[in-house]
Amino acid sequence: MLPNETGARRGMVYLVGAGPGDPGLITVRGRELLDSCDAIVYDALANPTLLVGLDGERYDVGKRGGSTDSARQEEIGALLVRLAREGKRVVRLKGGDPFVFGRGSEEAQVLAEAGIPFEVVPGITAGIAAPAYAGIPVTHRGLSTSVTFVTGHEDPTKGAPTVDWDALARSGSTLVLYMGVRSLPRIVAALRSAGMGDETPAAAVQWGTHAAQRTLVATLATIERCVEEAELTAPVIFVIGAVAALRDEIAWFERRPLHGWRILVTRAQSPSSMLAKLLAEAGADVVEAPATRIEPLDPGRLRGAIFHLDAYDWIAFTSQNGVDLFWKVLHECGLDTRSLAALRVVAVGPATAEALMAHGIGVDVTPERFVAEGVLEALAERDDVRNARVLYVAAEGARDVLPNGLAELGARVDVVPIYRSVADAAAGAAMRAFVSDAGARTLVAFTSASAVRAYVDGVGHDAARTIGAASIGPTTSAAAREAGIEVRIEAPQSTIPALVEAVIANAHD
C-alpha cells in the first residue's frame, strides 16, 4: 500500500460482491481481499460463513429490505471514507453484485468525491444464480433469447414509471424481479393489463443458493396466491417467462439427498471441517458449533520419548490431532521423519494413516474396524508384538482399551498424552439456538465422546435429549446413549465419509 503526501499509509476500499448466498460462489479475488483486509463493512445478505476466521474489524450495516436496523446509505458512505482515511484496507462486502441493484455505484461516487481510491470486484448476482439453483435458465434457445432484470421497488401504478411494463409484456424476454414480494400484486396486474397471458409460467425462489432455498412454480395468474399461501418472505427472486416451466425437468439443488435437513456439527474446530463440507454438499443446512477445541499439553514427556525413539519398536497414533502435534514437537526437537525409520507404525483408521503419509510415513497396520478394539485384533495376528516396546501418542483421558490390550499381548506400553479436548464455551449459544429451533428433519452429528459431553454441557441435559444423533462409531454412540440421546444413525465404519453416507442412507421422513 502506497503512502500519501504526508507519509501516512493510504487507505483503500474494495466494493466486493459476496454472491447470492452460497459462500462457494464468491470470486477468488473477493476471497483474497477478505483474507487480507483490515476492516469489513458487510450487508445482512452476505453469508456470515464468509467472515469466519477473519481478523479484520467488522461493521454490520444491515441493508436488508424493510429492516429498521439497516444503516442509512449516507452513514455507510461516511464510514467507508473514515476507515480509508485511517489508512485501512476496507472490504465493503455486498450481497450479490455491488452494481446490480446493490447501490454500489452510489458508494463509489461517495469515495470518488472524497478522493478515496477504490476497486470494484463483481459478484454473481441473485437474478442469475437463484434461478440456476432452482433449475431455471434465464435464457433458453427457442424459449427466450433475452432477459430483463427489474427492481420490484418500482410501483407501476404511481407517478411516471421508469419501467415500461407494456413493452416488457410484449417483448418475450424473461423477466427477473428483485425485491418484489410487496410489489408483486401491482406488477402482476400491470403485466396482465399489458396483455401478458395468464398462463405464462412464473416462479418464486426464496433464499436462492442457500441450503434453505424454496422454490414454487405457478403461472402469472396464480403466482400471487401461491406466494401468499406458501408464506414466502424476502429475499425472493421472481422469474416470469416460458423458461420457468423448465424447472420440472432440470431442477437439481433441491433434489440433493439432504435438502431440507438441518444438522449441527459438533466436531472439534479445525481449519476445514470435512464433515460440514460433505454434509453441505449433500444439501444439508449445516450449523457448525465446535463443541470442543484441541488444547496441547506440556510437551515435556513427549520430548523425552522423542529423544529415545530408538528404544521403541512400535508407535501408535489414534487421531490426526495426535499426528499433527507429534510432528510439531518432533520439529521443535530438531528432528524429522527419519527419526521414525526403524519403527513400525499403527494407525487407528485411514484418516490418521493419511495424516501420517502427509509426513512421509507409511503405516504398517490399519485395522478393519477403526476403533481400539480393531487395532488389537489386527496386532494379535502378528508375531512381532510380544515383548515389543510401544509408544502410544494419546489424548488425555483416552480409553485404556488399547494400552491394556497391548499389555495382554505381551507388549510394554508407554502412554504419552499430548493434548486434551476441552469444551468450547463460545459454541454454547450457537448450539442452544440450534436446539431451540429444531424441527422434524434435524440431527446433531457427533464424531467423539468428548464432543457429546461438551454438547450436553452446552445445551443442558433435557434439551440435549430432544434431538436425535448421528454417531461416527460405537464409542461415541455409547457416550450419547449414556446422556439419554437417541442415536438414530451410526456409521458402519468410524470415518467421516462413512458417517455422511449413513446419514444420507437414513435421511427419510
Short mmCIF file of N, CA, C and O in Angstrom, two decimals, residues 445-487:
data_model
loop_
_atom_site.label_atom_id
_atom_site.label_comp_id
_atom_site.label_asym_id
_atom_site.label_seq_id
_atom_site.Cartn_x
_atom_site.Cartn_y
_atom_site.Cartn_z
N ALA A 445 -24.63 -34.20 14.76
CA ALA A 445 -23.62 -35.17 14.35
C ALA A 445 -22.45 -35.14 15.32
O ALA A 445 -21.86 -34.08 15.57
N PHE A 446 -22.12 -36.31 15.85
CA PHE A 446 -21.02 -36.44 16.82
C PHE A 446 -19.89 -37.28 16.22
O PHE A 446 -20.14 -38.32 15.61
N THR A 447 -18.67 -36.82 16.45
CA THR A 447 -17.51 -37.59 15.98
C THR A 447 -16.61 -38.03 17.13
O THR A 447 -15.55 -38.61 16.88
N SER A 448 -17.02 -37.78 18.36
CA SER A 448 -16.22 -38.22 19.51
C SER A 448 -17.07 -38.18 20.76
O SER A 448 -18.06 -37.43 20.84
N ALA A 449 -16.67 -38.97 21.75
CA ALA A 449 -17.37 -38.96 23.03
C ALA A 449 -17.20 -37.61 23.73
O ALA A 449 -18.12 -37.13 24.40
N SER A 450 -16.03 -36.98 23.55
CA SER A 450 -15.82 -35.68 24.19
C SER A 450 -16.75 -34.62 23.60
O SER A 450 -17.22 -33.73 24.31
N ALA A 451 -17.06 -34.72 22.31
CA ALA A 451 -18.00 -33.78 21.69
C ALA A 451 -19.40 -33.98 22.26
O ALA A 451 -20.14 -33.01 22.45
N VAL A 452 -19.77 -35.22 22.52
CA VAL A 452 -21.08 -35.49 23.14
C VAL A 452 -21.16 -34.81 24.50
O VAL A 452 -22.14 -34.11 24.82
N ARG A 453 -20.14 -35.00 25.31
CA ARG A 453 -20.15 -34.42 26.66
C ARG A 453 -20.19 -32.89 26.61
O ARG A 453 -20.91 -32.25 27.38
N ALA A 454 -19.43 -32.31 25.69
CA ALA A 454 -19.42 -30.85 25.59
C ALA A 454 -20.76 -30.33 25.08
O ALA A 454 -21.22 -29.26 25.51
N TYR A 455 -21.40 -31.06 24.19
CA TYR A 455 -22.72 -30.67 23.69
C TYR A 455 -23.74 -30.68 24.82
O TYR A 455 -24.53 -29.73 24.98
N VAL A 456 -23.73 -31.72 25.63
CA VAL A 456 -24.67 -31.82 26.75
C VAL A 456 -24.43 -30.68 27.74
O VAL A 456 -25.36 -30.04 28.24
N ASP A 457 -23.15 -30.41 28.01
CA ASP A 457 -22.82 -29.30 28.91
C ASP A 457 -23.29 -27.97 28.34
O ASP A 457 -23.73 -27.08 29.08
N GLY A 458 -23.21 -27.83 27.00
CA GLY A 458 -23.55 -26.56 26.37
C GLY A 458 -25.03 -26.27 26.30
O GLY A 458 -25.45 -25.12 26.43
N VAL A 459 -25.86 -27.32 26.08
CA VAL A 459 -27.29 -27.08 25.91
C VAL A 459 -28.13 -27.55 27.10
O VAL A 459 -29.31 -27.19 27.20
N GLY A 460 -27.54 -28.34 27.99
CA GLY A 460 -28.28 -28.87 29.13
C GLY A 460 -28.79 -30.27 28.84
O GLY A 460 -29.08 -30.62 27.69
N HIS A 461 -28.92 -31.09 29.88
CA HIS A 461 -29.30 -32.49 29.71
C HIS A 461 -30.68 -32.64 29.07
O HIS A 461 -30.87 -33.48 28.17
N ASP A 462 -31.66 -31.87 29.51
CA ASP A 462 -33.02 -32.02 28.99
C ASP A 462 -33.08 -31.64 27.51
O ASP A 462 -33.67 -32.37 26.69
N ALA A 463 -32.49 -30.51 27.16
CA ALA A 463 -32.53 -30.06 25.77
C ALA A 463 -31.76 -31.02 24.86
O ALA A 463 -32.16 -31.26 23.72
N ALA A 464 -30.67 -31.57 25.36
CA ALA A 464 -29.85 -32.46 24.55
C ALA A 464 -30.62 -33.69 24.10
O ALA A 464 -30.36 -34.27 23.04
N ARG A 465 -31.60 -34.09 24.88
CA ARG A 465 -32.35 -35.31 24.57
C ARG A 465 -33.47 -35.08 23.56
O ARG A 465 -34.14 -36.03 23.16
N THR A 466 -33.67 -33.85 23.13
CA THR A 466 -34.78 -33.56 22.23
C THR A 466 -34.43 -33.78 20.76
O THR A 466 -35.32 -33.77 19.91
N ILE A 467 -33.16 -33.97 20.45
CA ILE A 467 -32.73 -34.13 19.06
C ILE A 467 -31.98 -35.44 18.92
O ILE A 467 -31.12 -35.77 19.74
N GLY A 468 -32.31 -36.19 17.87
CA GLY A 468 -31.60 -37.43 17.60
C GLY A 468 -30.20 -37.17 17.07
O GLY A 468 -29.89 -36.08 16.59
N ALA A 469 -29.35 -38.20 17.15
CA ALA A 469 -27.95 -38.04 16.81
C ALA A 469 -27.52 -38.98 15.69
O ALA A 469 -28.08 -40.06 15.52
N ALA A 470 -26.50 -38.53 14.97
CA ALA A 470 -25.75 -39.38 14.04
C ALA A 470 -24.36 -39.52 14.63
O ALA A 470 -23.70 -38.52 14.93
N SER A 471 -23.90 -40.75 14.79
CA SER A 471 -22.65 -41.02 15.50
C SER A 471 -21.63 -41.67 14.58
O SER A 471 -21.98 -42.48 13.72
N ILE A 472 -20.37 -41.34 14.80
CA ILE A 472 -19.30 -41.87 13.97
C ILE A 472 -18.92 -43.31 14.31
O ILE A 472 -18.30 -43.99 13.52
N GLY A 473 -19.32 -43.79 15.51
CA GLY A 473 -18.95 -45.15 15.85
C GLY A 473 -19.43 -45.55 17.23
O GLY A 473 -20.06 -44.76 17.95
N PRO A 474 -19.16 -46.80 17.62
CA PRO A 474 -19.74 -47.34 18.86
C PRO A 474 -19.32 -46.61 20.13
O PRO A 474 -20.14 -46.46 21.05
N THR A 475 -18.10 -46.16 20.22
CA THR A 475 -17.67 -45.45 21.43
C THR A 475 -18.44 -44.14 21.59
O THR A 475 -18.93 -43.80 22.68
N THR A 476 -18.58 -43.41 20.49
CA THR A 476 -19.33 -42.16 20.50
C THR A 476 -20.81 -42.44 20.77
O THR A 476 -21.47 -41.71 21.53
N SER A 477 -21.34 -43.49 20.18
CA SER A 477 -22.75 -43.85 20.40
C SER A 477 -23.01 -44.17 21.86
O SER A 477 -24.05 -43.78 22.42
N ALA A 478 -22.08 -44.89 22.48
CA ALA A 478 -22.26 -45.24 23.89
C ALA A 478 -22.32 -44.00 24.75
O ALA A 478 -23.13 -43.90 25.68
N ALA A 479 -21.47 -43.00 24.45
CA ALA A 479 -21.49 -41.75 25.22
C ALA A 479 -22.81 -41.02 25.03
O ALA A 479 -23.37 -40.45 25.97
N ALA A 480 -23.34 -41.04 23.79
CA ALA A 480 -24.61 -40.36 23.53
C ALA A 480 -25.75 -41.05 24.26
O ALA A 480 -26.59 -40.38 24.88
N ARG A 481 -25.80 -42.36 24.20
CA ARG A 481 -26.88 -43.08 24.88
C ARG A 481 -26.80 -42.90 26.39
O ARG A 481 -27.83 -42.80 27.07
N GLU A 482 -25.60 -42.85 26.91
CA GLU A 482 -25.43 -42.63 28.35
C GLU A 482 -26.01 -41.28 28.75
O GLU A 482 -26.52 -41.12 29.87
N ALA A 483 -25.98 -40.31 27.82
CA ALA A 483 -26.53 -38.98 28.09
C ALA A 483 -28.02 -38.91 27.80
O ALA A 483 -28.63 -37.85 27.95
N GLY A 484 -28.61 -40.02 27.38
CA GLY A 484 -30.03 -40.04 27.08
C GLY A 484 -30.39 -39.56 25.69
O GLY A 484 -31.55 -39.26 25.40
N ILE A 485 -29.41 -39.48 24.80
CA ILE A 485 -29.63 -39.02 23.43
C ILE A 485 -29.91 -40.22 22.53
O ILE A 485 -29.18 -41.21 22.55
N GLU A 486 -30.95 -40.12 21.75
CA GLU A 486 -31.29 -41.21 20.82
C GLU A 486 -30.29 -41.22 19.66
O GLU A 486 -30.14 -40.22 18.95
N VAL A 487 -29.63 -42.33 19.46
CA VAL A 487 -28.71 -42.49 18.33
C VAL A 487 -29.50 -43.08 17.17
O VAL A 487 -29.80 -44.28 17.14
#
